[in-house]
CSV table of C-alpha atoms in Angstrom, one decimal:
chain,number,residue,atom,x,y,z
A,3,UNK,CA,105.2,30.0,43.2
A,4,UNK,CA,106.3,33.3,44.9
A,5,UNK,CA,110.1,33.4,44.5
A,6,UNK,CA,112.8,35.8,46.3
A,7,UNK,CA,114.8,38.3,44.3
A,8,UNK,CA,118.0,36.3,43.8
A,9,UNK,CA,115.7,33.0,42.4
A,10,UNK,CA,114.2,35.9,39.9
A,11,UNK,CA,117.8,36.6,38.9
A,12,UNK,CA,119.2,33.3,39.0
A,13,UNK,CA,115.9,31.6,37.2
A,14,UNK,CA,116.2,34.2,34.0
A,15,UNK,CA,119.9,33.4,33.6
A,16,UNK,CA,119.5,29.7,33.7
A,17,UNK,CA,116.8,30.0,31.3
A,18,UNK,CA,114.7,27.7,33.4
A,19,UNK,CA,112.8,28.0,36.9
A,20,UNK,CA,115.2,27.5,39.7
A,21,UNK,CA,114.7,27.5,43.3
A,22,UNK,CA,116.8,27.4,46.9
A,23,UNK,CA,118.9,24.5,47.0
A,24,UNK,CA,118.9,23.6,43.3
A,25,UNK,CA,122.5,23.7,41.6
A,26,UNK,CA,122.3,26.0,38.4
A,27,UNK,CA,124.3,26.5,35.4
A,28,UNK,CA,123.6,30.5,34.4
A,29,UNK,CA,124.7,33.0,31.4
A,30,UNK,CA,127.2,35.7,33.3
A,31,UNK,CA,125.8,39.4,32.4
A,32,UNK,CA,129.4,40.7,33.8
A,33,UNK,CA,132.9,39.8,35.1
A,34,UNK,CA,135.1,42.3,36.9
A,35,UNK,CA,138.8,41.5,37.3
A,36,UNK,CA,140.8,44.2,39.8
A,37,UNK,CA,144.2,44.9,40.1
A,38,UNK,CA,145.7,42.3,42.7
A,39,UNK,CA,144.4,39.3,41.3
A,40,UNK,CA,144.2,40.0,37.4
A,41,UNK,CA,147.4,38.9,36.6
A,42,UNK,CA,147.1,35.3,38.5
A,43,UNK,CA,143.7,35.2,36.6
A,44,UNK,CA,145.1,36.0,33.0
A,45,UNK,CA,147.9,33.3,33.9
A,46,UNK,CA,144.6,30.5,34.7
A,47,UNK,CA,142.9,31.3,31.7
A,48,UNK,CA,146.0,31.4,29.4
A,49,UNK,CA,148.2,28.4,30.6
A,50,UNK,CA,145.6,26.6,32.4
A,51,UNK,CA,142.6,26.7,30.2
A,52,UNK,CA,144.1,27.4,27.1
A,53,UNK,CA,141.8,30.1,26.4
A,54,UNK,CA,143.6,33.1,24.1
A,55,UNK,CA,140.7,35.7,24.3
A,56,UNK,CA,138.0,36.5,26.7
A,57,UNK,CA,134.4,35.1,25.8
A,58,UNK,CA,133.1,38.7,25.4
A,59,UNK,CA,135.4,42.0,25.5
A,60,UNK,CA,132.1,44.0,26.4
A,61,UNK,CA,131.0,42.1,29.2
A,62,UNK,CA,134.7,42.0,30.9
A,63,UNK,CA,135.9,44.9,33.9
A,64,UNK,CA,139.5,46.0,34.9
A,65,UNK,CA,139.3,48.4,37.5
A,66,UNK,CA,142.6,49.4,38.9
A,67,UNK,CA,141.9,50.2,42.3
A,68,UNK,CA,143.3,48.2,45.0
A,69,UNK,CA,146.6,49.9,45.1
A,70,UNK,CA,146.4,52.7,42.8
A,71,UNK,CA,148.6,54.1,42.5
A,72,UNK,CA,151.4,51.7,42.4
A,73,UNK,CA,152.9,51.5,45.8
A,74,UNK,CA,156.1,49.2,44.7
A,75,UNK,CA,158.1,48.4,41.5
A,76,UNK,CA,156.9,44.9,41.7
A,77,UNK,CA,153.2,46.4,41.7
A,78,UNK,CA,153.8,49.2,39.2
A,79,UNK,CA,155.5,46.0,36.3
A,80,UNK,CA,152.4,43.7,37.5
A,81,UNK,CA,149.6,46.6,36.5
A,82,UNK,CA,151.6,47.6,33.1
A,83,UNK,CA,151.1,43.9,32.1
A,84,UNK,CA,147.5,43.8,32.8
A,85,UNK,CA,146.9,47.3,30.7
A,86,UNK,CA,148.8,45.6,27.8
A,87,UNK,CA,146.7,42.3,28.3
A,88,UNK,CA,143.8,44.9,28.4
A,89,UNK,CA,144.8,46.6,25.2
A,90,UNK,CA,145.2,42.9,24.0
A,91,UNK,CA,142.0,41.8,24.1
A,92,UNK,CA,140.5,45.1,23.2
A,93,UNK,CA,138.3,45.8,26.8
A,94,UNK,CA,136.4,48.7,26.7
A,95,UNK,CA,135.2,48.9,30.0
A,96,UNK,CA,138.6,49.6,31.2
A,97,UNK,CA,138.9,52.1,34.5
A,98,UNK,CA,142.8,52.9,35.5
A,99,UNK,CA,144.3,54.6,38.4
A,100,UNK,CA,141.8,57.6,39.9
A,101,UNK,CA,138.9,56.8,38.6
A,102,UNK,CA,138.0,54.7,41.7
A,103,UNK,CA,137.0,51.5,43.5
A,104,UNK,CA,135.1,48.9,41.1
A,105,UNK,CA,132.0,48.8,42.6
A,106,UNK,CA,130.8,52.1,42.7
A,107,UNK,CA,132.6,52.8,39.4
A,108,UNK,CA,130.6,50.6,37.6
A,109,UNK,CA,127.4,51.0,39.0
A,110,UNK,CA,128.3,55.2,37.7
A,111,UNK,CA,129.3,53.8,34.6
A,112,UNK,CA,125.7,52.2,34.2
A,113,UNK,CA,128.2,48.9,33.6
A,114,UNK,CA,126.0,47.1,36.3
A,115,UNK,CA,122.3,47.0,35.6
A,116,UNK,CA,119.1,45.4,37.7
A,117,UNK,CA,118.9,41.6,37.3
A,118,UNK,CA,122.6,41.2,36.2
A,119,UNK,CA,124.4,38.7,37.1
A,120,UNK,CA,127.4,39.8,37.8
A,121,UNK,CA,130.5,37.9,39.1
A,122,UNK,CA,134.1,39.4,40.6
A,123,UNK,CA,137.6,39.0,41.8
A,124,UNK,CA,136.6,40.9,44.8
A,125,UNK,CA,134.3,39.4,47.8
A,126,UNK,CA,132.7,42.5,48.1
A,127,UNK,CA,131.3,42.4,44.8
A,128,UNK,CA,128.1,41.8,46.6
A,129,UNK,CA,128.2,45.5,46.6
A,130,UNK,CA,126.1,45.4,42.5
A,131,UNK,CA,123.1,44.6,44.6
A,132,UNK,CA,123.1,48.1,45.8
A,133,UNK,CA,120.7,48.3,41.9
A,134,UNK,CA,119.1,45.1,42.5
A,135,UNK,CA,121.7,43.1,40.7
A,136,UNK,CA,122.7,39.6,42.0
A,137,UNK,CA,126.7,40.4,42.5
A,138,UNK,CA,129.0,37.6,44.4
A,139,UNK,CA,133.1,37.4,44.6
A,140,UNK,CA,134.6,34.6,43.4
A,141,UNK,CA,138.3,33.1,43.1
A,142,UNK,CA,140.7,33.5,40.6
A,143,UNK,CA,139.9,30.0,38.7
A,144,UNK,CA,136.1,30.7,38.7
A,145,UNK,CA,136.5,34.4,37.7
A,146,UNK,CA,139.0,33.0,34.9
A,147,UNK,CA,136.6,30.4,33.7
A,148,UNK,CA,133.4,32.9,33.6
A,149,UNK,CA,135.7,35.8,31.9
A,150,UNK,CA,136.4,32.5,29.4
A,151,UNK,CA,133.0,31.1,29.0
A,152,UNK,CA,130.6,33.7,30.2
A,153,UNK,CA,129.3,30.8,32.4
A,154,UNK,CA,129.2,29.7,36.4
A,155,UNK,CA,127.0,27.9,38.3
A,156,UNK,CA,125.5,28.7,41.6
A,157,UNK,CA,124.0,26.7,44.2
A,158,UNK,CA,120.6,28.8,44.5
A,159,UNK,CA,120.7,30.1,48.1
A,160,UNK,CA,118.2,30.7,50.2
A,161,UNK,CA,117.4,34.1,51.4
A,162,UNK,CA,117.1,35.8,54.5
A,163,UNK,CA,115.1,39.1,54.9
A,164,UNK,CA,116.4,41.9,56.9
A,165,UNK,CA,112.9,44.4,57.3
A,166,UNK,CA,113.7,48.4,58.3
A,167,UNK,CA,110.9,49.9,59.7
A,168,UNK,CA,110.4,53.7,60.5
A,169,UNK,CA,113.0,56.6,59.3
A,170,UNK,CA,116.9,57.3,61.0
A,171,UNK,CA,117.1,60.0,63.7
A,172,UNK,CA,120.0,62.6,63.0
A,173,UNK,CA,123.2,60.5,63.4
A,174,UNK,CA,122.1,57.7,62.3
A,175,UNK,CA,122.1,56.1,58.7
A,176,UNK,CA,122.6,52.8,56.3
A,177,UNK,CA,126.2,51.6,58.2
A,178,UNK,CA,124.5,51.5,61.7
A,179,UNK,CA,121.7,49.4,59.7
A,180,UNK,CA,124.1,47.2,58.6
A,181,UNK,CA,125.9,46.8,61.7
A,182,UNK,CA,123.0,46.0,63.4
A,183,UNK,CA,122.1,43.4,61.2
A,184,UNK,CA,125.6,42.0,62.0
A,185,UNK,CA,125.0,41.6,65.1
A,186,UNK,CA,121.6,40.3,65.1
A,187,UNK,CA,122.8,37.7,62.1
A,188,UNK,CA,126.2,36.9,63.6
A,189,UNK,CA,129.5,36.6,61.1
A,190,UNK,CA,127.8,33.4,60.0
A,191,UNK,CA,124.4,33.8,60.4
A,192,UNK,CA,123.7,34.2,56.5
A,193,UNK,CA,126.8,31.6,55.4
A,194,UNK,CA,125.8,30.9,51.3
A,195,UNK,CA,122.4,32.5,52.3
A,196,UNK,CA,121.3,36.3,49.8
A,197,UNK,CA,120.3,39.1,51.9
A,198,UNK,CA,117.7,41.3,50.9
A,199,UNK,CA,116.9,44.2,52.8
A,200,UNK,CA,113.8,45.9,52.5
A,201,UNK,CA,112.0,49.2,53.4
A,202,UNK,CA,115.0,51.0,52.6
A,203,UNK,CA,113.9,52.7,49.2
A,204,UNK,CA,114.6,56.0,50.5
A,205,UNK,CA,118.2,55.4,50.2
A,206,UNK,CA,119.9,56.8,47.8
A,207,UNK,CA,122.4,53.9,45.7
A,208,UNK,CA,125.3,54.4,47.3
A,209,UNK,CA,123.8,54.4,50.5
A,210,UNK,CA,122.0,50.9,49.7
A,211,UNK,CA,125.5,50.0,48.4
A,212,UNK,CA,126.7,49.9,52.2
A,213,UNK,CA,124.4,47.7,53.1
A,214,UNK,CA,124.8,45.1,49.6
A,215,UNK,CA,128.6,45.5,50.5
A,216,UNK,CA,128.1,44.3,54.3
A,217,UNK,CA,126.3,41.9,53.5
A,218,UNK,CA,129.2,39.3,52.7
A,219,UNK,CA,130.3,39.8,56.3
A,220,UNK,CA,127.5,38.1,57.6
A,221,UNK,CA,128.7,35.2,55.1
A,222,UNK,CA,125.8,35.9,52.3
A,223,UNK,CA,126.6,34.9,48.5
A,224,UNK,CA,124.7,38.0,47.2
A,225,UNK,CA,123.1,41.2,49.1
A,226,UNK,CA,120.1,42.5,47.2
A,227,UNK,CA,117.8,45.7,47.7
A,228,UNK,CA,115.1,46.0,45.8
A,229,UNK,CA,115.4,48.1,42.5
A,230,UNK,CA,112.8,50.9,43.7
A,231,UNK,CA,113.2,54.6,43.9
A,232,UNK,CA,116.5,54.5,41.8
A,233,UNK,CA,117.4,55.9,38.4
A,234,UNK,CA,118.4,52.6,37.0
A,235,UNK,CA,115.6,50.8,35.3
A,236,UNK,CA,114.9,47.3,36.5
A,237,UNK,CA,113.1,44.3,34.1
A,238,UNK,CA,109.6,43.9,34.9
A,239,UNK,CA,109.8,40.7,36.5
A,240,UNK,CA,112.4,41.6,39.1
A,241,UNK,CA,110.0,42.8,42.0
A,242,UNK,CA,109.7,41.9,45.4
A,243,UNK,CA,106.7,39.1,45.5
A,244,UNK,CA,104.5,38.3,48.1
A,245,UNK,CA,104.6,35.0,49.4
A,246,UNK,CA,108.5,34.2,48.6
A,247,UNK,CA,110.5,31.9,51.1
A,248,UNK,CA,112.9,33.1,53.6
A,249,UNK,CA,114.9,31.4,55.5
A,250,UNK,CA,114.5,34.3,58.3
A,251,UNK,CA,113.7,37.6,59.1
A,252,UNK,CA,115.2,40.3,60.8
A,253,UNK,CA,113.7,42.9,62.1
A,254,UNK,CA,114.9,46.3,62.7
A,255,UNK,CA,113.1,49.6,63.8
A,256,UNK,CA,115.1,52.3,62.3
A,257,UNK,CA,113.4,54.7,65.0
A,258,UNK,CA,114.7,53.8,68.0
A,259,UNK,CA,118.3,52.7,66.1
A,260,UNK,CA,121.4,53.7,67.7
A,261,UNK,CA,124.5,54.2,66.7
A,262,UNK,CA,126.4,51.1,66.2
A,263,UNK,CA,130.1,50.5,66.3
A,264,UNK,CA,131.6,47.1,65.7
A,265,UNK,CA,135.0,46.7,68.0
A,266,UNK,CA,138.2,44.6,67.2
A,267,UNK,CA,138.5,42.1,65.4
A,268,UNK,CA,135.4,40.8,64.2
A,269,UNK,CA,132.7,42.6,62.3
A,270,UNK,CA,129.6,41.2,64.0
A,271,UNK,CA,131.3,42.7,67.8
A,272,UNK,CA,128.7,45.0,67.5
A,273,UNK,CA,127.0,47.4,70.1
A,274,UNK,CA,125.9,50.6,70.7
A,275,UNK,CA,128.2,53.4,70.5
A,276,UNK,CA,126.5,54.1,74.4
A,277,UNK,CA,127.9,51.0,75.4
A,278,UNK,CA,131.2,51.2,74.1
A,279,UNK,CA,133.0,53.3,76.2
A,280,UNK,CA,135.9,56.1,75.7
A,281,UNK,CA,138.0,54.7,73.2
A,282,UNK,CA,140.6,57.0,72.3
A,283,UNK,CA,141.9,56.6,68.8
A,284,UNK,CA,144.7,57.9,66.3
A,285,UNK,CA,143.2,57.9,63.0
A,286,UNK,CA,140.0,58.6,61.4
A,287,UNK,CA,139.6,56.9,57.9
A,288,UNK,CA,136.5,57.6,56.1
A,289,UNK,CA,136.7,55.9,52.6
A,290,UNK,CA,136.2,52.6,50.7
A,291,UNK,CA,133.4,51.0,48.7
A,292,UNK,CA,131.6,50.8,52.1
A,293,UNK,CA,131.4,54.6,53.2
A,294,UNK,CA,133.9,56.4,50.7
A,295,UNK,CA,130.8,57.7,49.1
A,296,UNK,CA,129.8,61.1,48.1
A,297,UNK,CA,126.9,60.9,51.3
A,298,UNK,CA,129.3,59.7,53.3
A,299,UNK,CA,132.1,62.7,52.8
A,300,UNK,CA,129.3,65.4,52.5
A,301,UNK,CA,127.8,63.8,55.9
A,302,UNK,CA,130.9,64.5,57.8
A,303,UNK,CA,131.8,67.8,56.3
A,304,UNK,CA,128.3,68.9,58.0
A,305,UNK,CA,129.8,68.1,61.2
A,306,UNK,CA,133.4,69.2,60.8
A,307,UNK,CA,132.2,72.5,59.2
A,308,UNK,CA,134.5,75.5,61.3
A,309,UNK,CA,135.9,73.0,63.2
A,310,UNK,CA,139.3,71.2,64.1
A,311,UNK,CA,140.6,67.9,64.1
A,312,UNK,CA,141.4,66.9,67.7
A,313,UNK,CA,145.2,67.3,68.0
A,314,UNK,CA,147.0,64.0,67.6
A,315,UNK,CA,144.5,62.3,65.6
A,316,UNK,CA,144.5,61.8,62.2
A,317,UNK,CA,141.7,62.2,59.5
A,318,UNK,CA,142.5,60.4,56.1
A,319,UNK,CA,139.8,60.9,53.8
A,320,UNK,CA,140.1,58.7,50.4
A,321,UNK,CA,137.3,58.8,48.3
A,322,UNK,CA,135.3,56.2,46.8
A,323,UNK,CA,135.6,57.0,43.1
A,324,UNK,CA,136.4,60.3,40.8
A,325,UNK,CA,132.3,61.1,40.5
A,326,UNK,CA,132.2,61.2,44.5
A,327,UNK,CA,135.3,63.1,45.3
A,328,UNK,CA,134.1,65.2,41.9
A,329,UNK,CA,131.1,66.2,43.4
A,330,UNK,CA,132.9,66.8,46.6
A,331,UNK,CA,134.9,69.4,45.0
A,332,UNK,CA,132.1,71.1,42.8
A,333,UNK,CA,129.8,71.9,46.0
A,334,UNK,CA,133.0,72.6,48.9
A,335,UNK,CA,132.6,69.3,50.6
A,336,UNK,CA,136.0,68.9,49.9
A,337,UNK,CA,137.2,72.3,50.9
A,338,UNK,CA,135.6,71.9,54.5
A,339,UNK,CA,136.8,68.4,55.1
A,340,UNK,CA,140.2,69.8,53.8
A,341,UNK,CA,139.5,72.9,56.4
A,342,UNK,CA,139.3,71.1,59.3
A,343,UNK,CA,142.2,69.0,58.6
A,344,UNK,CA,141.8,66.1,56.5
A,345,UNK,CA,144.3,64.7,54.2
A,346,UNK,CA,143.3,63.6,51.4
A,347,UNK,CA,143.9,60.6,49.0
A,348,UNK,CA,143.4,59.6,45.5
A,349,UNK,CA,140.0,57.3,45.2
A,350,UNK,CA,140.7,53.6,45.5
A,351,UNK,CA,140.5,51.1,48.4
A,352,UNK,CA,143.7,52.9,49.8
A,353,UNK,CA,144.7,50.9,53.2
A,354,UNK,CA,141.4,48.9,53.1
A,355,UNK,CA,143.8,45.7,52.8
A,356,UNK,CA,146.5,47.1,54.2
A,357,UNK,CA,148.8,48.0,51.1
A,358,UNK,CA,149.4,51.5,51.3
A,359,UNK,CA,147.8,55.1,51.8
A,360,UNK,CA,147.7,55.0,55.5
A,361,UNK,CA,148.7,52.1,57.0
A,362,UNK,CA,148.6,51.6,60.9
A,363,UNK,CA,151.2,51.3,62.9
A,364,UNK,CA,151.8,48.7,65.9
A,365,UNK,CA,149.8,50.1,69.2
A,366,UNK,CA,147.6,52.3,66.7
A,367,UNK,CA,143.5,52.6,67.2
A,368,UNK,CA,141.6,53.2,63.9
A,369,UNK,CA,137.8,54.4,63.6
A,370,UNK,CA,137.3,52.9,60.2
A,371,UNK,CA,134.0,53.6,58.0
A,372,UNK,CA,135.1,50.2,55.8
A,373,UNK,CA,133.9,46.9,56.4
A,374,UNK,CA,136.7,44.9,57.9
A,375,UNK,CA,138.3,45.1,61.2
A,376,UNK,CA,140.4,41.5,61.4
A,377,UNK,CA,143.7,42.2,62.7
A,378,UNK,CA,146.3,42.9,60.5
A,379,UNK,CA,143.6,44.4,57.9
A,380,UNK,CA,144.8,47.9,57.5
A,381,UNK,CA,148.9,46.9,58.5
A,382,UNK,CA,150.4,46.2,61.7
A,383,UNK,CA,148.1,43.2,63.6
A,384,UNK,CA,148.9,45.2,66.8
A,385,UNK,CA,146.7,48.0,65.4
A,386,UNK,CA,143.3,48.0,66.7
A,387,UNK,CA,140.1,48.9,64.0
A,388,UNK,CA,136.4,50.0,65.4
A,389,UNK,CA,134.0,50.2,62.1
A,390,UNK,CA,131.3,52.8,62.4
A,391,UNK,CA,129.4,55.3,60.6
A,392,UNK,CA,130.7,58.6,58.4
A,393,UNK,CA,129.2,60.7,61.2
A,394,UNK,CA,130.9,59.0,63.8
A,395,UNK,CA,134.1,59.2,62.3
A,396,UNK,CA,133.5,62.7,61.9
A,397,UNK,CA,132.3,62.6,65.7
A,398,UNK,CA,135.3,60.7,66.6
A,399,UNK,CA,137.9,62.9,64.7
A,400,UNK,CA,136.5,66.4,66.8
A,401,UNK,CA,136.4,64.5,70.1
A,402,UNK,CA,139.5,62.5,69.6
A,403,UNK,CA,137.9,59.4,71.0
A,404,UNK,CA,134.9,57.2,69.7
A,405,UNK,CA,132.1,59.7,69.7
A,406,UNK,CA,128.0,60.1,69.1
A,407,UNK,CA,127.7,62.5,66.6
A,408,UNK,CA,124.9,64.1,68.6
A,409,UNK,CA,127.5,64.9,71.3
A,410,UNK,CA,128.9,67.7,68.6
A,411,UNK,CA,126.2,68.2,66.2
């Protein structure tokens, strides 16, 4: 029988046929460990499960990433003790403060493949299946028992299908997919369910990583696009087959797309940017693993180019990893975004989770490219976060309120 991408995935690492529903125990391809919640993890698998080494040094990823660099003396001790642990049990794939948020880095790194599985300390590791690899978050005990056994289990979730049809006007691109899926699914509407979205082969990876990372917030356990059109080299039995069970479909009709903005403090408060309003806001903040991409910066540099940031607003621009803001420099993305005003930061999550790097203040209104906008995310909970696109942040930082990119292109 036709099966869906993540039963492919699933099936191959339980080394039997699996389907929706079934409860499998499967061979981990990968285990990613960040910053924050490495050192409770080392402390599980050392005290708790007695386990001296990991079950595989080349398998294993420390990225430092979600404060990087160290904010606090407390932080600054905590990371030392992870590089030592690191150094310890001889990690190769190892990626320390600049180099950038774990998801991208590791799909740059070619660390995460098509048809991985690939587990991590992050609940956007959904991201991986920006190349068609089945990627899920997990807690600190499961992360700490995979990095010890290189096993998990999964119940096998079913799928829902999200179907683009037609091409983006100007304006409009993979986040306003995304955020229209939200709202069509609803914050719950794919709870322990995969995603996979198809007729997007166009995109480039990172692009298709905005919509694997969204597609947690709509509660899924994995977010898949097919492996086509990429450089990476998928197995030839990962392929989208005809026939395979989902659980629903959505439809969406990229043509006729609008912009969409998702208002505070939910992620599926989604409309059209038409609809919204004049929202005035304070800061821009175009970054994370969501939209911190090389696209994304390059995107809003076409709009910003010989222009100003509206006075009293803001523009922090933190890139998503090294390669993007790299290639930023090499071609003068970065000069113009640097032109018009933007501060820059060193790649990482930055105030993604509200650590540091640009946290808001009480009575402060964010246009956020990210993927969270629950109070309290990015600081004060008095601060207000809209989530949109790279082009309407860049929209939004020229007008100095919530803007259509059309309206200044």
């Amino acid at each position: 029988m036709a099966q869906t991408l993540s039963e492919q995935i699933l099936s191959q690492a339980a080394g039997k046929p699996v389907r929706a529903g079934e409860v499998a125990t499967v061979a981990v391809d990968l285990v990613m460990m960040h910053d924050s919640l490495s050192p409770s993890i080392i402390k599980i698998m050392e005290q708790e499960l007695g386990a001296e080494r990991v079950w595989d040094p080349e398998r294993v990823a420390v990225v430092v990433d979600h404060v990087a660099p160290a904010a606090t003396v407390q932080t600054a001790e905590k990371q030392n003790e992870v590089r030592r642990w690191v150094q310890r049990q001889g990690i190769t794939h190892f990626y320390d403060v600049g180099r950038g948020i774990s998801h991208p880095v590791l799909v740059e790194e070619g660390v995460a493949q098509p048809g991985m599985v690939i587990v991590g300390s992050d609940s956007h590791s959904t991201a991986y299946g920006c190349v068609g690899a089945f990627g899920s978050g997990m807690g600190s005990t499961d992360i700490a028992l995979a990095a010890a056994t290189g096993r998990t289990w999964f119940r096998v979730p079913e799928t829902v299908l999200v179907r683009a049809t037609g091409r983006f006007r100007p304006g409009v691109n993979a986040k306003d997919l995304a955020l229209r899926a939200a709202r069509e699914l609803r914050a719950d509407g794919a709870t322990y369910a995969a995603v996979e979205w198809h007729g997007v082969e166009f995109l480039t990876v990172m692009e298709r990583m905005t919509l694997a990372t969204l597609s947690i917030e709509v509660g899924a356990k994995a977010g898949l696009v097919p492996p086509v059109g990429i450089p990476q080299v998928a197995p030839e039995w990962l392929r989208v087959e005809e026939g395979a069970t989902y659980s629903r479909v959505v439809e969406v009709d990229l043509d006729t797309l609008q912009p969409q903005v998702s208002a505070p403090s939910f992620v599926d408060n989604v409309s059209d940017l038409g609809d919204l309003g004049r929202v005035a806001v304070d800061v821009v903040y175009l970054g994370t693993c969501t939209n911190g991409h090389y696209e994304d910066m390059a995107a809003a540099a076409r709009i910003l180019a010989g222009k100003q940031v509206a006075p009293g607003v803001r523009l922090m621009v933190v890139p998503a990893s090294r390669d993007a803001m790299l290639r930023a420099t090499q071609d003068g993305t970065l000069a113009t975004l640097l032109a018009a005003g933007a501060a820059i930061g060193t790649p990482g999550c930055g105030a993604c989770i509200g650590r540091h790097m640009g946290v808001l203040g009480p009575g402060e209104t964010c246009l956020f490219t990210g993927n969270r906008n629950f109070r309290g995310r990015m600081g004060s909970p008095e601060a207000n976060i809209y989530l949109a696109s790279a082009e309407v942040a860049a929209a939004t930082a020229l007008a100095g309120y919530i803007a259509d990119p059309q309206d200044v292109l």
